[in-house]
Coordinates of C-alpha atoms and ligand atoms in Angstrom, one line a residue:
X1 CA -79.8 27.5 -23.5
X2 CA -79.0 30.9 -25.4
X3 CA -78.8 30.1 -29.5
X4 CA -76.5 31.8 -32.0
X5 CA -77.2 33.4 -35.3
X6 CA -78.4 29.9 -36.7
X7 CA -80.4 29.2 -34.3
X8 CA -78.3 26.3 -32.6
X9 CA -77.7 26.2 -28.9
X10 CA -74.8 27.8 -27.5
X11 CA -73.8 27.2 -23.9
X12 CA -73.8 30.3 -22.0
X13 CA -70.0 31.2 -21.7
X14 CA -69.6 30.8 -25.1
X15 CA -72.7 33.7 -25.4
X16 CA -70.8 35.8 -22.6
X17 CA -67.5 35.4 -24.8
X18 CA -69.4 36.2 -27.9
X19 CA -70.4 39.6 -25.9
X20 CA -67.4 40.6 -24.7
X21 CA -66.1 40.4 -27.8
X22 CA -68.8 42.6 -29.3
X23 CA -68.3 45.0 -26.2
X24 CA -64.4 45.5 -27.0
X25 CA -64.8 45.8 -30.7
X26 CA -62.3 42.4 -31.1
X27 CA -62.9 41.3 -34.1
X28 CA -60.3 38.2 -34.4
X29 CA -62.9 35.5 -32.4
X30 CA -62.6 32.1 -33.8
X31 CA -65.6 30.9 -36.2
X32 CA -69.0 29.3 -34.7
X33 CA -68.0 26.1 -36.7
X34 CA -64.4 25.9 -35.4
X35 CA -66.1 26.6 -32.0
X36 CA -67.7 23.7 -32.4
X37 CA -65.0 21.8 -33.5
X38 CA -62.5 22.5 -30.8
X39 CA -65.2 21.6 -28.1
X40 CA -65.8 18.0 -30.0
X41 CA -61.9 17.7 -30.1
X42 CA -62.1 18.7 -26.5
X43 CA -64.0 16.2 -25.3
X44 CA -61.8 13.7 -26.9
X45 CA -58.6 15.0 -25.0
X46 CA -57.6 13.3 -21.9
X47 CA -55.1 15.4 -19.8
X48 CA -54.4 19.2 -20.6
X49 CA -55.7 21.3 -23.2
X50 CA -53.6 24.2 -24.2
X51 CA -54.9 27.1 -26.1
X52 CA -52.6 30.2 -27.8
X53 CA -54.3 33.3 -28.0
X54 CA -57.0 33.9 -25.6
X55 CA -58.8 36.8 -27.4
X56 CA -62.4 37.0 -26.1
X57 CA -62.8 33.7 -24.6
X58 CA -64.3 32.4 -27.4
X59 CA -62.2 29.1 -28.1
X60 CA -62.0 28.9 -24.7
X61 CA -65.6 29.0 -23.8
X62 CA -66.0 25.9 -26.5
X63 CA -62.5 24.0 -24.8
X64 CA -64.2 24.4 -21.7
X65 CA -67.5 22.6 -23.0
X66 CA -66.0 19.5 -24.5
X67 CA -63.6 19.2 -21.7
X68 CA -63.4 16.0 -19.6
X69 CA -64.0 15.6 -16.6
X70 CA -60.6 15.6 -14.6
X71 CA -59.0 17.6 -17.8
X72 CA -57.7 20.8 -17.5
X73 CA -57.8 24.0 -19.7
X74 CA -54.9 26.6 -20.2
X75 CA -54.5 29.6 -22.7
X76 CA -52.6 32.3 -22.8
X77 CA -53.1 35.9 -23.8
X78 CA -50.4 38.9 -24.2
X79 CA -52.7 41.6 -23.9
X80 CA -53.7 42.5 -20.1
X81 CA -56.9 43.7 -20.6
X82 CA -58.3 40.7 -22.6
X83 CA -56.7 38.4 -20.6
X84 CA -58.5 39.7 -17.4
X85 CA -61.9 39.7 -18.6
X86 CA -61.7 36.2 -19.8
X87 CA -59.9 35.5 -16.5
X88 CA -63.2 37.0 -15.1
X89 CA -65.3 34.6 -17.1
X90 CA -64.0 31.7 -15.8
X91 CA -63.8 33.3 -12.3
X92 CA -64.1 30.1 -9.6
X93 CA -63.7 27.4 -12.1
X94 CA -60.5 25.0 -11.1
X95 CA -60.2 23.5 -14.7
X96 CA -59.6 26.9 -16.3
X97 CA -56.2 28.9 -15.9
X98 CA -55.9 32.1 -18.0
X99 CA -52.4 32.9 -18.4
X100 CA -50.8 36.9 -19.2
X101 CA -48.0 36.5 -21.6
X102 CA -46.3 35.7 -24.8
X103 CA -47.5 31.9 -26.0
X104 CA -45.0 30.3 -24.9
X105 CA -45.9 30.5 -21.4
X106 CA -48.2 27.6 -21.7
X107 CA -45.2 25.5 -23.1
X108 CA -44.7 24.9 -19.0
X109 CA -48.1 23.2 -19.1
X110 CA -47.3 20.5 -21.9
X111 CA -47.8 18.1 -22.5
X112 CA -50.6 18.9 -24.4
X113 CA -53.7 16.0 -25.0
X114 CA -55.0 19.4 -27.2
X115 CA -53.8 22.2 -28.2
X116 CA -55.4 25.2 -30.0
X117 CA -52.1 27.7 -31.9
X118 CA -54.5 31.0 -32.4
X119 CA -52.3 33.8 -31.4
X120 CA -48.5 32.8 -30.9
X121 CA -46.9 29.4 -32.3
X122 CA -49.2 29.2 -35.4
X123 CA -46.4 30.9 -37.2
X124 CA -43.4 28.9 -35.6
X125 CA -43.2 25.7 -37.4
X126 CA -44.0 22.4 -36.6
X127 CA -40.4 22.2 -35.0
X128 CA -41.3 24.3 -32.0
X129 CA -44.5 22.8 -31.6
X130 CA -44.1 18.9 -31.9
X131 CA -42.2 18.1 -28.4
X132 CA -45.4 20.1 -26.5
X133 CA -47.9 17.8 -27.6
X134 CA -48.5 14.1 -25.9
X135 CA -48.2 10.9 -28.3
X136 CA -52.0 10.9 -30.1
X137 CA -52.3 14.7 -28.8
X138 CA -53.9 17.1 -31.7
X139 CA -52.6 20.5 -32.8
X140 CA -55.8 22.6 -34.6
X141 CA -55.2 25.4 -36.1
X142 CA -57.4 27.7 -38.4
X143 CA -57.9 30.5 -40.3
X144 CA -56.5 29.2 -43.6
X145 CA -57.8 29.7 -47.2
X146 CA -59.6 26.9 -48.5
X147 CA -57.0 24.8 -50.6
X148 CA -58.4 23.6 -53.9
X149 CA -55.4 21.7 -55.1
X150 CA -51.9 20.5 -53.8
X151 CA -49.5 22.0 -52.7
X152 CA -52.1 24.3 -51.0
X153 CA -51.0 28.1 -52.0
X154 CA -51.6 31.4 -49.9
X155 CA -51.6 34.9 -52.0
X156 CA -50.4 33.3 -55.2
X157 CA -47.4 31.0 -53.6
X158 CA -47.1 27.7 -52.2
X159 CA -48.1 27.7 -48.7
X160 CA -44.7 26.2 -46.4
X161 CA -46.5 26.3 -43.2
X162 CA -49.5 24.2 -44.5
X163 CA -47.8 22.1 -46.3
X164 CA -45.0 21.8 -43.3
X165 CA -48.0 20.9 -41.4
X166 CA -49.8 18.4 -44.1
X167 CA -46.6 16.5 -44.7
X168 CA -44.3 16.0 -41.2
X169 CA -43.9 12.8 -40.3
X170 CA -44.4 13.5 -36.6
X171 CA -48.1 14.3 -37.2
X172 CA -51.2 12.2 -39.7
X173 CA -52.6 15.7 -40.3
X174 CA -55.9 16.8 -42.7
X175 CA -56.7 20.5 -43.6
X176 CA -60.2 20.2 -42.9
X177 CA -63.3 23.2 -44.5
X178 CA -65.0 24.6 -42.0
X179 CA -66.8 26.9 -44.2
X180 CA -66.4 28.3 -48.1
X181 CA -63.8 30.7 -46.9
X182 CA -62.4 29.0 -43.7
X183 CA -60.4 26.1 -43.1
X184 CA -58.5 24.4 -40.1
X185 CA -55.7 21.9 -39.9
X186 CA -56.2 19.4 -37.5
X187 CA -53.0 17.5 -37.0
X188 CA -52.2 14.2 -34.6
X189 CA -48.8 13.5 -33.0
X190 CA -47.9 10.0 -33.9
Ligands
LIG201 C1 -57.3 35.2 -33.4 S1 -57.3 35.9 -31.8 C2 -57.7 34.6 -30.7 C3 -59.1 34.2 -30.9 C4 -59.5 33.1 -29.8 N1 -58.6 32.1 -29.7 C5 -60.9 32.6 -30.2 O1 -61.0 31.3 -30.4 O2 -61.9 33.3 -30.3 C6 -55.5 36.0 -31.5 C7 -55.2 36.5 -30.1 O3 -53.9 36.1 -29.8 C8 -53.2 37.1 -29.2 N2 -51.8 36.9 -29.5 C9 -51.1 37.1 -30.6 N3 -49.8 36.8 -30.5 C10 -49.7 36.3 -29.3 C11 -48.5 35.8 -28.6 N4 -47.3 35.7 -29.2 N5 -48.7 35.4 -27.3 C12 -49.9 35.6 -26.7 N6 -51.0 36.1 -27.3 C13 -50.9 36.4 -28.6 C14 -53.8 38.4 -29.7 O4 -53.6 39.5 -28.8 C15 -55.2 38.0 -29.9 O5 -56.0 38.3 -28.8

C-alpha cells in the first residue's frame, strides 16, 4: 500500500485523489487526519453515506474505505469537471454514486447513516440538516478553528453555527481537534 507524507498507509484511491488534486491545483482537500476520521465513522454507518462537496475525491476515497459492506456512498459536486474525474475514480464500483449539482441533490438519498457537509449545507443550519439524517446518524463537519473556551468564537465573535451545532437538542454533538489549527464537529442525531 502507497503511504502519505507520514509515512502511514494510504489505500490507493485515496493516493489517486490526493493526485488529482495536485494535478488540478484544488487546494480545498479535506485534512489526512479528518480522512481518517470519516473512514472510521464510515465503517460505523449502516445504510447510506452522504457526502457535500465532492472536490477531488478525497473524503470520498476515505468514505469509501470504511464503508460496510452492503452501504452505499453518495456526494455531490457543483462543478462539472471535478465531479467527472472523481466520477472516473470510482468508475465500475456499485457502492459509489457521484452526483453533478448544488448539495441538495443528495437530500433525495437520505436518510443519511453518515453524512459529510464539506461544500453546500455546512452553512445552512442545523434546521436544514436534521430531518436528512437517520435516528443515531452522524453529521461531521470540519474546517473550524480550534475553540479554546466557550462559546467557541470565529474572527473575534461568538461562533452561531458552532455553537447551533454544540447545543441542539436534536444532536449529542463534540467539536473534536484534529490538529493545532483544525477541528471537526461530529454530531449524532438523537
Ligand atoms: C472543501 S472542498 C471539498 C473537499 C472534499 N470533500 C474532501 O474531503 O477533500 C468543497 C467543494 O464543495 C464544492 N461546493 C461548494 N458549494 C457547493 C454546493 N452548494 N453544492 C455542491 N458543491 C459545492 C466546491 O466546488 C468544492 O469542490
Amino acid at each position: 500500500m502507497p503511504t502519505d507524507d507520514l509515512g502511514r498507509p494510504e489505500p490507493r484511491l485515496v493516493r489517486a485523489a490526493r493526485a488529482l488534486a495536485e494535478e488540478s491545483g484544488f487546494a480545498h482537500s479535506s485534512s489526512a487526519t479528518t480522512g481518517r476520521l470519516l473512514a472510521t465513522l464510515s465503517g460505523a454507518a449502516s445504510g447510506t453515506v452522504g457526502e457535500s462537496g465532492t472536490g477531488c475525491g478525497f473524503g470520498t476515497a476515505w468514505l469509501r474505505h470504511g464503508l460496510r459492506d452492503g452501504s452505499r456512498l453518495v456526494t455531490v459536486e457543483w462543478d462539472s469537471d471535478r465531479a467527472k474525474a472523481v466520477a472516473g475514480m470510482f468508475d465500475g464500483d456499485a457502492a459509489v454514486t457521484v452526483l453533478t449539482g448544488d448539495w441538495t441533490a443528495i437530500t433525495e438519498h437520505a436518510p443519511f447513516a453518515l453524512l459529510f457537509l464539506d461544500g453546500g449545507g455546512k452553512r445552512d443550519g442545523v434546521d436544514r440538516v436534521a430531518d436528512l439524517i437517520a435516528p443515531g446518524g452522524v453529521v461531521v463537519m470540519d474546517d473550524f478553528t480550534p475553540a479554546d473556551r466557550w462559546p467557541p468564537h470565529f474572527q473575534g465573535e461568538p461562533d452561531g453555527l458552532r455553537i447551533a451545532w454544540l447545543t441542539d437538542p436534536r444532536f449529542t454533538a463534540v467539536e473534536l481537534m484534529t490538529s493545532p489549527t483544525e477541528s471537526v464537529i461530529v454530531a449524532t442525531r438523537r
